[in-house]
Each structure stands twice: as structure tokens, then as C-alpha cells.
Amino acid sequence: MLFEEEGNKIKKLSVKIDELLKKYEDLKKENEDLKNELTSVKANNEAKDLHIRKLEEKMSSVDFEGDEILNKIEEVLSR
């Protein structure tokens, strides 16, 4: 009877250990998935930042060209 109780405790402990190992593996997998998602999001963010910088440069260039045209128009009108 004493051995039977000890056997039951060992079985319960073994089941708990198996559950913990499964949970650990699941969390490890989830962590890896999240790392991969984060890497993807960072790369996407960098691409968007680059696109924004290019658009800002283009906008600045267009503003400069607009100012040049306006200056030429004012110069012609002032003659």
C-alpha cells in the first residue's frame, strides 16, 4: 500500500513534468514565431521609412522647382 501511494505520486509527478515540458516547448515555439514576426515587421518598417524619405526628398525638390518658377514669373512681371 505504501509502495502503491508512492507509485501514484511518481505517476502524478511524471504527468506534471510531461505537461511542463509540453508547455515549455509550446512557449519556445511561440517565442520563435514572435521573433520571426518582429524581424518581418522591422524590415517592413525600414522599407516604409526609406519610402517616406524618398517622398520627402521628392517633395522638397518639387517645392524648390516651384520656387524657381515663381521667381522667374516675378522677374518677368517686374520688367
N, CA and C of each residue as an Amber inpcrd file, in Angstrom:
protein
   237
   0.8200000  -1.1890000   0.0000000   0.0000000   0.0000000   0.0000000
   0.8670000   1.2570000   0.0000000   1.9340000   1.2530000   0.7810000
   2.8490000   2.3820000   0.8190000   3.5210000   2.5570000  -0.5360000
   3.9020000   1.4250000  -1.1320000   4.5220000   1.4780000  -2.4610000
   3.5300000   1.9460000  -3.5170000   2.2700000   1.5690000  -3.3230000
   1.2220000   1.9740000  -4.2600000   1.0400000   3.4910000  -4.2270000
   1.0210000   4.0770000  -3.0200000   0.8870000   5.5290000  -2.8790000
   2.0840000   6.2360000  -3.5080000   3.2680000   5.6940000  -3.2550000
   4.4770000   6.2820000  -3.8260000   4.4420000   6.1800000  -5.3510000
   3.9530000   5.0490000  -5.8570000   3.8270000   4.8590000  -7.2990000
   2.8670000   5.8670000  -7.9090000   1.7540000   6.1210000  -7.2180000
   0.7830000   7.1200000  -7.6970000   1.3940000   8.5220000  -7.7040000
   2.1410000   8.8350000  -6.6520000   2.7910000  10.1430000  -6.5770000
   3.8050000  10.3080000  -7.7090000   4.5380000   9.2390000  -7.9680000
   5.5370000   9.2900000  -9.0420000   4.8470000   9.4600000 -10.3970000
   3.7330000   8.7570000 -10.5950000   2.9800000   8.8920000 -11.8490000
   2.4480000  10.3200000 -12.0110000   1.8850000  10.8680000 -10.9300000
   1.3670000  12.2470000 -10.9850000   2.4970000  13.2310000 -11.2900000
   3.6330000  13.0050000 -10.6220000   4.7880000  13.8630000 -10.8360000
   5.2700000  13.7560000 -12.2830000   5.2850000  12.5450000 -12.7930000
   5.7030000  12.3250000 -14.1800000   4.7590000  13.0220000 -15.1540000
   3.4550000  12.9400000 -14.8900000   2.4590000  13.6170000 -15.7410000
   2.6780000  15.1330000 -15.6800000   2.8930000  15.6590000 -14.5070000
   3.1190000  17.1040000 -14.3480000   4.3840000  17.5440000 -15.0900000
   5.4220000  16.7340000 -14.9890000   6.6740000  17.0480000 -15.6860000
   6.4410000  17.0430000 -17.1990000   5.7010000  16.0350000 -17.6820000
   5.3810000  15.9860000 -19.1130000   4.5840000  17.2130000 -19.5500000
   3.6240000  17.6290000 -18.7170000   2.8280000  18.8200000 -19.0270000
   3.7140000  20.0650000 -19.0830000   4.6220000  20.1720000 -18.1160000
   5.5350000  21.3160000 -18.0910000   6.4470000  21.3320000 -19.3190000
   6.9500000  20.1640000 -19.7020000   7.8100000  20.0840000 -20.8810000
   7.0380000  20.4650000 -22.1480000   5.8060000  20.0110000 -22.2540000
   4.9780000  20.3590000 -23.4090000   4.7290000  21.8580000 -23.4470000
   4.3880000  22.4200000 -22.2940000   4.1450000  23.8640000 -22.2180000
   5.4140000  24.6390000 -22.5720000   6.5500000  24.1600000 -22.0870000
   7.8310000  24.7990000 -22.3910000   8.0880000  24.7840000 -23.8990000
   7.8780000  23.6350000 -24.5370000   8.0850000  23.5300000 -25.9860000
   7.1180000  24.4350000 -26.7580000   5.8650000  24.4880000 -26.3090000
   4.8790000  25.3630000 -26.9490000   5.2920000  26.8300000 -26.8410000
   5.7540000  27.2150000 -25.6450000   6.1800000  28.6010000 -25.4400000
   7.4440000  28.9240000 -26.2310000   8.3260000  27.9460000 -26.3380000
   9.5340000  28.1260000 -27.1330000   9.1700000  28.3680000 -28.6080000
   8.2300000  27.5940000 -29.1110000   7.7630000  27.7400000 -30.4940000
   7.0920000  29.1090000 -30.6890000   6.2380000  29.4860000 -29.7410000
   5.5660000  30.7780000 -29.8230000   6.5810000  31.9200000 -29.8000000
   7.5960000  31.7900000 -28.9600000   8.6440000  32.7980000 -28.8700000
   9.3800000  32.9300000 -30.2020000   9.6980000  31.8120000 -30.8170000
  10.3860000  31.8150000 -32.1180000   9.5000000  32.4630000 -33.1870000
   8.2150000  32.1330000 -33.1620000   7.2790000  32.7370000 -34.1130000
   7.2180000  34.2580000 -33.9300000   7.1820000  34.6920000 -32.6730000
   7.1290000  36.1280000 -32.3960000   8.4200000  36.8340000 -32.8220000
   9.5580000  36.1710000 -32.6210000  10.8300000  36.7400000 -33.0760000
  10.8210000  36.9150000 -34.5930000  10.3350000  35.9030000 -35.3010000
  10.2660000  35.9830000 -36.7610000   9.3150000  37.0860000 -37.2160000
   8.1900000  37.1990000 -36.5340000   7.2290000  38.2550000 -36.8660000
   7.8370000  39.6300000 -36.6120000   8.5480000  39.7770000 -35.5130000
   9.1930000  41.0440000 -35.1820000  10.2330000  41.4210000 -36.2350000
  11.0110000  40.4520000 -36.6640000  12.0080000  40.6940000 -37.7070000
  11.3310000  41.1660000 -38.9890000  10.2320000  40.5320000 -39.3260000
   9.4850000  40.9010000 -40.5290000   8.9160000  42.3120000 -40.4120000
   8.3580000  42.6160000 -39.2650000   7.7760000  43.9460000 -39.0400000
   8.8610000  45.0230000 -39.0850000  10.0200000  44.7290000 -38.5030000
  11.1290000  45.6910000 -38.5360000  11.5830000  45.9530000 -39.9680000
  11.6950000  44.9000000 -40.7660000  12.1140000  45.0590000 -42.1620000
  11.0790000  45.8710000 -42.9320000   9.8150000  45.6030000 -42.6860000
   8.7400000  46.3450000 -43.3400000   8.7800000  47.8150000 -42.9260000
   9.0330000  48.0540000 -41.6650000   9.1170000  49.4140000 -41.1440000
  10.2800000  50.1740000 -41.7920000  11.4210000  49.5040000 -41.9310000
  12.5820000  50.1390000 -42.5550000  12.2840000  50.4830000 -44.0140000
  11.5880000  49.5920000 -44.7090000  11.2350000  49.8510000 -46.1030000
  10.2970000  51.0540000 -46.2020000   9.3590000  51.1430000 -45.2860000
   8.4270000  52.2850000 -45.2840000   9.1640000  53.5770000 -44.9560000
  10.0950000  53.5200000 -43.9990000  10.8790000  54.7140000 -43.6630000
  11.6790000  55.2000000 -44.8680000  12.2730000  54.2630000 -45.5980000
  13.0290000  54.6200000 -46.7950000  12.1130000  55.2650000 -47.8310000
  10.9430000  54.6890000 -48.0080000   9.9800000  55.2430000 -48.9710000
   9.5590000  56.6580000 -48.5550000   9.3260000  56.8580000 -47.2830000
   8.9440000  58.1820000 -46.7720000  10.0640000  59.1860000 -47.0280000
  11.3150000  58.7890000 -46.7700000  12.4470000  59.7030000 -47.0120000
  12.5340000  60.0880000 -48.4880000  12.3210000  59.1170000 -49.3700000
  12.3600000  59.4170000 -50.8020000  11.2440000  60.3790000 -51.1820000
  10.0540000  60.1660000 -50.6360000   8.9360000  61.0690000 -50.9240000
   9.2060000  62.4750000 -50.3890000   9.8180000  62.5570000 -49.2060000
  10.1610000  63.8680000 -48.6430000  11.1780000  64.5840000 -49.5220000
  12.1760000  63.8210000 -50.0110000  13.1720000  64.4240000 -50.9030000
  12.5230000  64.9090000 -52.1950000  11.6250000  64.1090000 -52.7340000
  10.9300000  64.4900000 -53.9630000  10.0760000  65.7300000 -53.7270000
   9.3900000  65.7670000 -52.5960000   8.5560000  66.9170000 -52.2590000
   9.4130000  68.1760000 -52.1160000  10.5620000  68.0340000 -51.4830000
  11.4690000  69.1600000 -51.3250000  11.9600000  69.6480000 -52.6900000
  12.2600000  68.7140000 -53.5620000  12.7080000  69.0520000 -54.9150000
  11.6110000  69.7820000 -55.6820000  10.3910000  69.2840000 -55.5670000
   9.2560000  69.9200000 -56.2570000   9.0320000  71.3260000 -55.7010000
   9.1340000  71.4870000 -54.3800000   8.9890000  72.8130000 -53.7670000
  10.0520000  73.7650000 -54.3070000  11.2900000  73.2710000 -54.4090000
  12.3810000  74.0990000 -54.9070000  12.1220000  74.5150000 -56.3550000
  11.6820000  73.5580000 -57.1830000  11.3770000  73.8650000 -58.5800000
  10.2320000  74.8730000 -58.6660000   9.2440000  74.7060000 -57.8090000
   8.1220000  75.6510000 -57.7810000   8.5910000  77.0490000 -57.4200000
   9.4940000  77.1500000 -56.4500000  10.0360000  78.4530000 -56.0610000
  10.8110000  79.0840000 -57.2130000  11.5820000  78.2790000 -57.9380000
  12.3400000  78.7950000 -59.0760000  11.4030000  79.3330000 -60.1620000
  10.3530000  78.5790000 -60.4410000   9.3850000  79.0310000 -61.4640000
   8.7130000  80.3140000 -61.0060000   8.3210000  80.3810000 -59.7530000
   7.6830000  81.5920000 -59.2230000   8.6330000  82.7790000 -59.3150000
   9.8940000  82.5910000 -58.9960000  10.8760000  83.6760000 -59.1000000
  11.0180000  84.1610000 -60.5340000  11.0280000  83.2390000 -61.4910000
  11.1290000  83.6090000 -62.9050000   9.8990000  84.4010000 -63.3500000
   8.7210000  83.9570000 -62.8990000   7.4790000  84.6700000 -63.2420000
   7.5180000  86.0900000 -62.6650000   7.9220000  86.2140000 -61.4150000
   8.0090000  87.5410000 -60.7870000   9.0230000  88.4140000 -61.5040000
  10.1240000  87.8050000 -61.9300000  11.1550000  88.5600000 -62.6530000
  10.5840000  89.0800000 -63.9740000   9.8530000  88.2470000 -64.6960000
   9.2650000  88.6610000 -65.9750000   8.2220000  89.7400000 -65.7480000
   7.4140000  89.5900000 -64.7200000   6.3570000  90.5660000 -64.4420000
   6.9270000  91.9110000 -63.9880000   8.0750000  91.9020000 -63.4060000
   8.6360000  93.1540000 -62.8920000   9.3400000  93.9540000 -63.9780000
   9.4730000  93.3980000 -65.1610000  10.1470000  94.1130000 -66.2530000
   9.2900000  95.1860000 -66.8330000
